[in-house]
mmCIF file of C-alpha atoms and ligand atoms in Angstrom:
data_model
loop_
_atom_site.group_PDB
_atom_site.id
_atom_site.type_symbol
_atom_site.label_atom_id
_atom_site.label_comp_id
_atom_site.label_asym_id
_atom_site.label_seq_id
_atom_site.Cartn_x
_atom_site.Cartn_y
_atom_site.Cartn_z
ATOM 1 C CA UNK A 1 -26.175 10.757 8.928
ATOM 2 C CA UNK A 2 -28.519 9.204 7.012
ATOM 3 C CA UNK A 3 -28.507 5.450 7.588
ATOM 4 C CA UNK A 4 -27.629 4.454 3.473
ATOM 5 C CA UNK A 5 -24.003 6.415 4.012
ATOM 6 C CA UNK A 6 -23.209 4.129 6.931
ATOM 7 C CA UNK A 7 -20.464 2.023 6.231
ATOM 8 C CA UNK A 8 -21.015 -1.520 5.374
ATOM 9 C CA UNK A 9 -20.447 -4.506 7.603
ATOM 10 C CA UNK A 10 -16.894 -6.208 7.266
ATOM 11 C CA UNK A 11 -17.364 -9.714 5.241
ATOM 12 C CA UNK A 12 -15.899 -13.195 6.103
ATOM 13 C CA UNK A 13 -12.299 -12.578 5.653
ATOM 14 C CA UNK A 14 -10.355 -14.025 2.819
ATOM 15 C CA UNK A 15 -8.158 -17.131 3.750
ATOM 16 C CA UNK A 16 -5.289 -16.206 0.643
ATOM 17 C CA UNK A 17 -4.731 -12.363 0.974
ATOM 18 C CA UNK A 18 -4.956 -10.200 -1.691
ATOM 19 C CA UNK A 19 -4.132 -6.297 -2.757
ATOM 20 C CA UNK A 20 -6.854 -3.756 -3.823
ATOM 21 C CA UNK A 21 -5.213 -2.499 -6.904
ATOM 22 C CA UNK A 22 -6.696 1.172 -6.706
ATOM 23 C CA UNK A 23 -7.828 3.051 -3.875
ATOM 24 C CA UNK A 24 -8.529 6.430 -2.535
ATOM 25 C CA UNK A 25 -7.540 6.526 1.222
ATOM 26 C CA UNK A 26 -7.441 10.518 0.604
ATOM 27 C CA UNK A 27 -10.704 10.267 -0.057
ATOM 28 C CA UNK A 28 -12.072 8.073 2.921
ATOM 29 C CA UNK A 29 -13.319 8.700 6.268
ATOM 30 C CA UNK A 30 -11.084 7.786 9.368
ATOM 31 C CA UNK A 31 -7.427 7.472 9.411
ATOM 32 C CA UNK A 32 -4.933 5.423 7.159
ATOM 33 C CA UNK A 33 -3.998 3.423 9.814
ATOM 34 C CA UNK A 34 -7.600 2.820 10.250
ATOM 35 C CA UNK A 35 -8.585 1.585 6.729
ATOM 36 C CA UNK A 36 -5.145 -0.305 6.578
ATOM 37 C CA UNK A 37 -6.189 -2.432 10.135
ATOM 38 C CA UNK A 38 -9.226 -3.100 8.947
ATOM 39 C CA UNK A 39 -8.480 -4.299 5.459
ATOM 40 C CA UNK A 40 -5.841 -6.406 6.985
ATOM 41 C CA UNK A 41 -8.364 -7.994 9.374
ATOM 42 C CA UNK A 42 -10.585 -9.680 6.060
ATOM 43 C CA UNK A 43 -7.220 -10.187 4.346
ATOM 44 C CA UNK A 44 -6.509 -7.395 2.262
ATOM 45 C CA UNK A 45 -3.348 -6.620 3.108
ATOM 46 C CA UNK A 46 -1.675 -4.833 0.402
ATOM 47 C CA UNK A 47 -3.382 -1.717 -0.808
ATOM 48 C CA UNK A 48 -2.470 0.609 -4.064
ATOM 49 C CA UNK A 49 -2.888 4.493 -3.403
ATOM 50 C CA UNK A 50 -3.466 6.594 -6.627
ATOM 51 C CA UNK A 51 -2.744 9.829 -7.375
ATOM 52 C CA UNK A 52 -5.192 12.183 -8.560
ATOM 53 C CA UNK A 53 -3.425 15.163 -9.017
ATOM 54 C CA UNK A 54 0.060 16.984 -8.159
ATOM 55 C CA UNK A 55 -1.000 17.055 -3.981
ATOM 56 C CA UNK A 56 -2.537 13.929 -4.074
ATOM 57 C CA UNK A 57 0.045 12.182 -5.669
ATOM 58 C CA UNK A 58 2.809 13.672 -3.038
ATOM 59 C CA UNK A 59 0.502 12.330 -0.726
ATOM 60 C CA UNK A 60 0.349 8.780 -1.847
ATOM 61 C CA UNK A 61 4.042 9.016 -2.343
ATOM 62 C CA UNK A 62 4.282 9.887 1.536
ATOM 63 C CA UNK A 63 1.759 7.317 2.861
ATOM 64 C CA UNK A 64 3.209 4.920 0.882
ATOM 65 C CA UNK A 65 6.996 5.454 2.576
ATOM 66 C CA UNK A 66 5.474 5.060 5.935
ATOM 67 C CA UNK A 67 3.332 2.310 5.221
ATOM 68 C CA UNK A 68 4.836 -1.235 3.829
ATOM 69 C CA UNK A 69 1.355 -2.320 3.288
ATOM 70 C CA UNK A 70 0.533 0.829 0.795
ATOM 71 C CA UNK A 71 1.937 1.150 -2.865
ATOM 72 C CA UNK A 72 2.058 4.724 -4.689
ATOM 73 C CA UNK A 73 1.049 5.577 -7.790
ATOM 74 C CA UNK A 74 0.902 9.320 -9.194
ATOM 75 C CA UNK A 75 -0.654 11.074 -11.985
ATOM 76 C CA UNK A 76 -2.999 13.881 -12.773
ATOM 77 C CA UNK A 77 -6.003 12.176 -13.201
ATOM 78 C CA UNK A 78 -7.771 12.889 -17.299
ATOM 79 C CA UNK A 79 -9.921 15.383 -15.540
ATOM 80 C CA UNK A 80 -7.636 17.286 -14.015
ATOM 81 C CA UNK A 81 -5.015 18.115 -17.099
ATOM 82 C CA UNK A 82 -8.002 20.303 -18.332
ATOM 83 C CA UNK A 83 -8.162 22.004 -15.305
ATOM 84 C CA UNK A 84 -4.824 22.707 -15.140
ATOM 85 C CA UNK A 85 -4.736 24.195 -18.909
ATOM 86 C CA UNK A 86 -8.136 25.879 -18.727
ATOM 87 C CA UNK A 87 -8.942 26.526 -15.154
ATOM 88 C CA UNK A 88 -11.897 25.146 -13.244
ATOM 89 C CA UNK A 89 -14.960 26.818 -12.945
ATOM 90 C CA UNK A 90 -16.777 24.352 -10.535
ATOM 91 C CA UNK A 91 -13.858 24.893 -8.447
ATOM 92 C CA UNK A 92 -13.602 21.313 -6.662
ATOM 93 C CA UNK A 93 -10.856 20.337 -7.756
ATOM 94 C CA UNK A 94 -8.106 20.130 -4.369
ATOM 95 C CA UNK A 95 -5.079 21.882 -6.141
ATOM 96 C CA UNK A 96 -7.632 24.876 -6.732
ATOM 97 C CA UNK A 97 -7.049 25.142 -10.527
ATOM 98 C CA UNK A 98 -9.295 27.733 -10.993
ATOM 99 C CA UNK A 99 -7.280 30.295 -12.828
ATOM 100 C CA UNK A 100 -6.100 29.360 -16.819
ATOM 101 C CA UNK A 101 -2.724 27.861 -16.419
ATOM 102 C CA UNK A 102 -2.256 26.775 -20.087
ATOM 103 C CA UNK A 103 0.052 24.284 -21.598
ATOM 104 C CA UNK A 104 3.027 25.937 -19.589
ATOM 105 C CA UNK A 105 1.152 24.976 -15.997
ATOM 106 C CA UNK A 106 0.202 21.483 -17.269
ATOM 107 C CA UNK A 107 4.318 21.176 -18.157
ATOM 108 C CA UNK A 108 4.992 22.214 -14.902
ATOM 109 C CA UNK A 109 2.772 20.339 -12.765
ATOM 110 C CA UNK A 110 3.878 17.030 -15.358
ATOM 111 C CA UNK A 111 7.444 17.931 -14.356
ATOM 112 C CA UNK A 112 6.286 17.347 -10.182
ATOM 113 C CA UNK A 113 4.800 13.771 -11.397
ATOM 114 C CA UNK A 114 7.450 12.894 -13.298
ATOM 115 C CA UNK A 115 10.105 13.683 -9.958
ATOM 116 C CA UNK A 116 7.127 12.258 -7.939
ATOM 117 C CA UNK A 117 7.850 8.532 -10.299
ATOM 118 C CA UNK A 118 11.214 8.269 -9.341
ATOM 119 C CA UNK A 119 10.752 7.482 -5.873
ATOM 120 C CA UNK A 120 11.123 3.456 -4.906
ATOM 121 C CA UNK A 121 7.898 3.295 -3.386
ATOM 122 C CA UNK A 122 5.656 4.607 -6.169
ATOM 123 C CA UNK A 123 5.377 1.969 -8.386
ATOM 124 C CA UNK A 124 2.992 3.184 -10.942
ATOM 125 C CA UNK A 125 2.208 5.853 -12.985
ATOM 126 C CA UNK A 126 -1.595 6.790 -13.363
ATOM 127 C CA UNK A 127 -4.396 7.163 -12.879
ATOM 128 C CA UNK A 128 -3.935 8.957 -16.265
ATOM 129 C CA UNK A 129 -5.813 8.189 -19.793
ATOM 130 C CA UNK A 130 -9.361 9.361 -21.129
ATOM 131 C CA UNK A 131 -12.205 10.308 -19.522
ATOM 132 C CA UNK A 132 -15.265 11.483 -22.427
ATOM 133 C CA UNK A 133 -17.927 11.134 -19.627
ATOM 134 C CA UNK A 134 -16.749 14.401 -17.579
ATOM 135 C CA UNK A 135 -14.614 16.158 -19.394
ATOM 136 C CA UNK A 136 -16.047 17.800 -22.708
ATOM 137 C CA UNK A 137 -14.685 18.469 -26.464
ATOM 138 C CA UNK A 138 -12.979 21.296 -25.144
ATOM 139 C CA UNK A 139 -10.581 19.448 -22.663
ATOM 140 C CA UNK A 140 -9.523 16.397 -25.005
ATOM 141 C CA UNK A 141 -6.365 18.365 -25.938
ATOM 142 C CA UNK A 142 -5.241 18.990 -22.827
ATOM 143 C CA UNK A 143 -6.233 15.437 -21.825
ATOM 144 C CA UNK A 144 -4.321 13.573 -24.526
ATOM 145 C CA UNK A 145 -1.424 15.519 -23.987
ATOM 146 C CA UNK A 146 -1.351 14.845 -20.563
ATOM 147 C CA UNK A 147 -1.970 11.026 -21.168
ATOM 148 C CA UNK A 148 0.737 10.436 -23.729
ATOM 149 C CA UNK A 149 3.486 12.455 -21.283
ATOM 150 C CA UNK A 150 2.216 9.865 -18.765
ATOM 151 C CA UNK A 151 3.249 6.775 -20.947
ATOM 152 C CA UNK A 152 6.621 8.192 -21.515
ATOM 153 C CA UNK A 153 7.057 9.087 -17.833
ATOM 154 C CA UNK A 154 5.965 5.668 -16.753
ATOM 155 C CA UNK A 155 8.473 4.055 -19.649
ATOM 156 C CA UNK A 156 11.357 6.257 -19.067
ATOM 157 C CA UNK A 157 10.943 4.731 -14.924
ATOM 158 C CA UNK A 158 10.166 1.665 -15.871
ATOM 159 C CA UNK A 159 7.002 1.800 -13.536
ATOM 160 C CA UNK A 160 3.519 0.297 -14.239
ATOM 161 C CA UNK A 161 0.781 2.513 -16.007
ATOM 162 C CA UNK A 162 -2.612 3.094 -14.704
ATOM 163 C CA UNK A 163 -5.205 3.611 -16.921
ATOM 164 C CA UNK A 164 -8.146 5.391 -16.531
ATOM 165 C CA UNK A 165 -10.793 4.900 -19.149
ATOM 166 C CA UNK A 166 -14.091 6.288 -19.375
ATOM 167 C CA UNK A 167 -15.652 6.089 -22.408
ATOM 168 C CA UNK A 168 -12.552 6.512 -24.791
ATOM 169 C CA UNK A 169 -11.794 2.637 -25.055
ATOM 170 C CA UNK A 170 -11.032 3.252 -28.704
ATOM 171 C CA UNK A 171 -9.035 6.073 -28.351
ATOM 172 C CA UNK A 172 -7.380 4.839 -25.270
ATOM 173 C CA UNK A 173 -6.046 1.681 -26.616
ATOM 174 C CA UNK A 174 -5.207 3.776 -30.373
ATOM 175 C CA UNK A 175 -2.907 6.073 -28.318
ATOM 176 C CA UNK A 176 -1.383 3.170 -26.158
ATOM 177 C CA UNK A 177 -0.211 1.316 -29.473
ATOM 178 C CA UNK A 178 0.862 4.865 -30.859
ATOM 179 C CA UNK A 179 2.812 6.109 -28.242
ATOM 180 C CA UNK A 180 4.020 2.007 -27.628
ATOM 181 C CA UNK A 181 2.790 1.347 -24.095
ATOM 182 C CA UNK A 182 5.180 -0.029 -21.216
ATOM 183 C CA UNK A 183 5.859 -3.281 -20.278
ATOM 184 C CA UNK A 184 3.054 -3.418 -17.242
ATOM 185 C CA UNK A 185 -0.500 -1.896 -17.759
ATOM 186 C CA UNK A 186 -3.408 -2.072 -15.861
ATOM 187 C CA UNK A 187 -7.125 -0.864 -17.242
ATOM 188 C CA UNK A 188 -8.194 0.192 -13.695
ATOM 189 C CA UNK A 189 -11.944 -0.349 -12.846
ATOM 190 C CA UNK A 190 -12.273 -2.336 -15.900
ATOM 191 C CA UNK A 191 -14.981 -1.001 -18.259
ATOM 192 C CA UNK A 192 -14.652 -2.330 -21.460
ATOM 193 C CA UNK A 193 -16.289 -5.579 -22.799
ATOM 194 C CA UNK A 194 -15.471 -9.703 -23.858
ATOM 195 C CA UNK A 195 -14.568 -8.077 -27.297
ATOM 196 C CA UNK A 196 -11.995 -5.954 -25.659
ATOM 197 C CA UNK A 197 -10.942 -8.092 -23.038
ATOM 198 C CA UNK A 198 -9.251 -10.311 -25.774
ATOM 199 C CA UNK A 199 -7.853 -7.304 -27.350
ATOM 200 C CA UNK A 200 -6.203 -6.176 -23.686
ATOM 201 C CA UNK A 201 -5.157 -10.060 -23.236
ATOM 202 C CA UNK A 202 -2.896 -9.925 -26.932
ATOM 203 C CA UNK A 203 -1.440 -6.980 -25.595
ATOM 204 C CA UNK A 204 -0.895 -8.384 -22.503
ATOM 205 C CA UNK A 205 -2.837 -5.324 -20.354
ATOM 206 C CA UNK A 206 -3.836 -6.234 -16.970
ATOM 207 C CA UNK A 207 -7.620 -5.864 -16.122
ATOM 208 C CA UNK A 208 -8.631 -4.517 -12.732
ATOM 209 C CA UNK A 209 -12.266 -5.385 -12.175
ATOM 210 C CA UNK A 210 -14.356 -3.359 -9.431
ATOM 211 C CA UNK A 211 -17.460 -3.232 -7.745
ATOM 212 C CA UNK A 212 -19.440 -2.149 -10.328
ATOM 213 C CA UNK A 213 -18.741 -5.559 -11.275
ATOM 214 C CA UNK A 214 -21.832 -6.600 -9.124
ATOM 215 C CA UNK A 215 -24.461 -4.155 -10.368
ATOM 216 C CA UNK A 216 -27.277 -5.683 -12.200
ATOM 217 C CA UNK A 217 -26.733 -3.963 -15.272
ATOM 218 C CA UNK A 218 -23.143 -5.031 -15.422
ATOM 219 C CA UNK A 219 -23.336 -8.594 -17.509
ATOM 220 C CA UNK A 220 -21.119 -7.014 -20.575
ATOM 221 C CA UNK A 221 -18.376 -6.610 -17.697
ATOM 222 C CA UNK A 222 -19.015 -10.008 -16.311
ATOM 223 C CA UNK A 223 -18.748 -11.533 -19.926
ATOM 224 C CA UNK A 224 -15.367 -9.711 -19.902
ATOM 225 C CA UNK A 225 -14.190 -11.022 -16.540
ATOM 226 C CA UNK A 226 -15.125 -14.354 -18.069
ATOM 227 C CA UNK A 227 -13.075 -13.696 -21.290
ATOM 228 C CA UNK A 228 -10.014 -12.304 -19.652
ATOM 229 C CA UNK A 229 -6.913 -14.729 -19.273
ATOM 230 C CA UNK A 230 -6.715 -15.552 -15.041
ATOM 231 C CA UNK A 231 -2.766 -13.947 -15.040
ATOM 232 C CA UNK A 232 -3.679 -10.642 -16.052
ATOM 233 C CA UNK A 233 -6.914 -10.375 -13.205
ATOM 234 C CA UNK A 234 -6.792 -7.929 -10.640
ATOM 235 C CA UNK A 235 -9.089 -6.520 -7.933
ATOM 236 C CA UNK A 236 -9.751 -3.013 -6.635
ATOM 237 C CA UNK A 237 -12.295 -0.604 -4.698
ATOM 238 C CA UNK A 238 -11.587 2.599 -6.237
ATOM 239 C CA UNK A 239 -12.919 3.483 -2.716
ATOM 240 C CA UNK A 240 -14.809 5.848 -1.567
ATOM 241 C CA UNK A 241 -16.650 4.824 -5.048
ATOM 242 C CA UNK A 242 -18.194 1.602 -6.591
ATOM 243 C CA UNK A 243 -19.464 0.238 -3.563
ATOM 244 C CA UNK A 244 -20.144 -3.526 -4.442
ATOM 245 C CA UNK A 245 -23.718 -5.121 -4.001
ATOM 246 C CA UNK A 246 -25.839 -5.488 -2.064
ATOM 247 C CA UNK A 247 -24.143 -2.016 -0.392
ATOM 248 C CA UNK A 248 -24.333 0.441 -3.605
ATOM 249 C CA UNK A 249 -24.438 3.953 -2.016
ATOM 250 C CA UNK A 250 -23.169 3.653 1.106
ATOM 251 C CA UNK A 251 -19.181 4.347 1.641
ATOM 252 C CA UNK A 252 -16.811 2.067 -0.326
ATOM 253 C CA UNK A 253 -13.349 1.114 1.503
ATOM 254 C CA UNK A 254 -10.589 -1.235 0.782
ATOM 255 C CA UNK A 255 -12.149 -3.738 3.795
ATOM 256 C CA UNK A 256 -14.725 -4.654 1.205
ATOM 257 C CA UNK A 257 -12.592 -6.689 -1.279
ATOM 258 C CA UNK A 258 -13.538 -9.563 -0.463
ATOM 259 C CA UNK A 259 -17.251 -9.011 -1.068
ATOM 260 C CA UNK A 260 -16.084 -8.249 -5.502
ATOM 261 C CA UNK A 261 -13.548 -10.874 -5.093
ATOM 262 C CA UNK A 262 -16.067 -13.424 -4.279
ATOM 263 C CA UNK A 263 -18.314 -12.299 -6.850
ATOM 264 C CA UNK A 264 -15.761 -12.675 -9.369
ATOM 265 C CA UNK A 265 -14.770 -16.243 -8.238
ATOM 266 C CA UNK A 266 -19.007 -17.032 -9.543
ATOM 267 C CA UNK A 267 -18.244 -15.485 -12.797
ATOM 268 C CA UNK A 268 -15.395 -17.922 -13.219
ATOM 269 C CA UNK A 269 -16.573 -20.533 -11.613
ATOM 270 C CA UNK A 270 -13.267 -20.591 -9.138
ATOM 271 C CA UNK A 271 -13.111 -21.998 -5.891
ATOM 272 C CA UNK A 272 -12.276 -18.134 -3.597
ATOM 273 C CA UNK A 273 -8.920 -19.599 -2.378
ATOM 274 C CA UNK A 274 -7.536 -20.165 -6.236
ATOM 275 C CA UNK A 275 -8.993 -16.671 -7.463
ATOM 276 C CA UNK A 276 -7.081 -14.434 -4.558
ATOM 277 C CA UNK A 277 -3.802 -16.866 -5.119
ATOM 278 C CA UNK A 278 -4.330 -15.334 -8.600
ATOM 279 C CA UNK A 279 -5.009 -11.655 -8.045
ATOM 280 C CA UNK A 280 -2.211 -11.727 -5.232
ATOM 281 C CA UNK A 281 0.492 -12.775 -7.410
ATOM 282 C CA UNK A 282 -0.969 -11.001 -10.710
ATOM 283 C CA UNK A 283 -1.105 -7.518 -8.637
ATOM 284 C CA UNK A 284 2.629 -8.137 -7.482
ATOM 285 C CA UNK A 285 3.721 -8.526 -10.809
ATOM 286 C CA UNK A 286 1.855 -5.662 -12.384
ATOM 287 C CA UNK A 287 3.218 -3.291 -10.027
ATOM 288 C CA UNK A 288 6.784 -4.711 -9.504
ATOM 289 C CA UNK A 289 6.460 -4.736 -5.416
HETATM 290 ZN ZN1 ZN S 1 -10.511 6.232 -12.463
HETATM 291 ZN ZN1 ZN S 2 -9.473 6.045 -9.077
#
């Protein structure tokens, strides 16, 4: 193993504990219990487990009922509605979606998610929206349709929705207002910039900032982090990914929390201890736990 994929050390732990609002334990190496202990050790002791597609959601649906410490959410993910509809030739995707399934098939596996949102220990629906980075012209059909059926499934259970927005801000935010979005929304691994910060604040969307958050390049998402009202500030890992600095590259777990948290206590010039009061209660509230 080459010595950049090692994971990083664990940081000073938090003294208020907080949740990381999006993460992939599916996706990480070791066991649940694991990543949970060792979260809970630097004071991350609440975790959110999203749903990627039909498996993976039943998945975070299951962990979540054996775990107090892990919340559910479930979706198929923007990239994976138009792999559903028109198969996927690259063939990575885990519920093997490789032959055409068409609308029907995207219906079907919708119809799982939507029984999958019922449960009391999935308290979200997502991570669902746009995604114009991966997926081309040719899947923004089956991607739309997919996101809007989201909305209503996360309205009609009065669970929070989890955005997922990759280069489709405008579109993503057009659609929420169309479709009217539901009462708690969260803009995971925040993106956007001050601009749309404030328009996310008059709607009253919550904005879940990652570790990208720490990358050099990243002073638009800083600005926004500095523009965003403190009640609607959350943190996450979208572990394995997003690895904050100075670790970029190397594995990304829900352990490292504190490391973006304290970051985002210099953008807003917050003492640590006030910040994680904030993003404790704020995540509680988003997801209704
Ligand atoms: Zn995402
Ligand atoms: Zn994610």
């Amino acid at each position: 193993m080459p010595s950049n994929a090692e994971a990083p050390p664990a940081p000073t732990p938090l003294r208020v504990p907080v949740a990381d609002s999006h993460t992939h334990l599916d996706m990480q190496s070791g066991t649940v219990e694991e990543a949970l202990a060792k979260a809970a050790s630097v004071g991350v002791t609440t975790v959110v487990q999203v749903g990627c597609d039909l498996a993976g959601s039943r998945w975070a649906a299951d962990t979540a009922a054996a775990h107090d410490a892990v919340h559910a959410t479930v979706a198929l993910h923007p990239n994976e509605a138009p792999r559903i509809v028109h198969g996927d030739p690259d063939g990575w995707s885990r519920q093997g979606a490789r032959v055409p399934g068409g609308d029907a098939a995207l219906d079907e596996a919708l119809d799982g998610i939507d029984r999958l949102a019922a449960l009391p220990q999935v308290k979200g629906v997502g991570e669902t929206g746009l995604d114009f980075f991966r997926t081309g012209p040719e899947g923004m059909a089956a991607q739309e349709r997919s996101f809007r059926a989201h909305i209503e499934i996360a309205k009609r259970h009065g669970k929070a929705l989890v955005i997922h927005d990759r280069d489709a801000h405008a579109d993503v935010l057009r659609i929420l207002k169309e479709e009217g979005a539901p009462e708690r929304t969260v803009f995971h691994c925040y993106s956007g910039d001050a601009a749309m910060a404030e328009v996310c604040a008059r709607a009253g969307y919550y904005m879940s900032f990652a570790g990208n958050m720490t990358f050099k390049n990243a002073q638009p998402l800083r600005d926004a982090l500095a523009a965003a009202p403190l009640e609607l500030v959350l943190v996450e890992t979208d572990a394995p990914f997003l690895t904050p600095m100075p670790y970029r590259g190397r594995p990304n777990a829900p352990y490292l929390v504190p490391v973006t948290v304290r970051a985002m206590a210099a953008v807003r010039d917050l003492d640590e201890d006030a910040l994680a009061t904030a993003i404790s209660a704020n995540t509680a509230r988003a997801f209704d736990y």
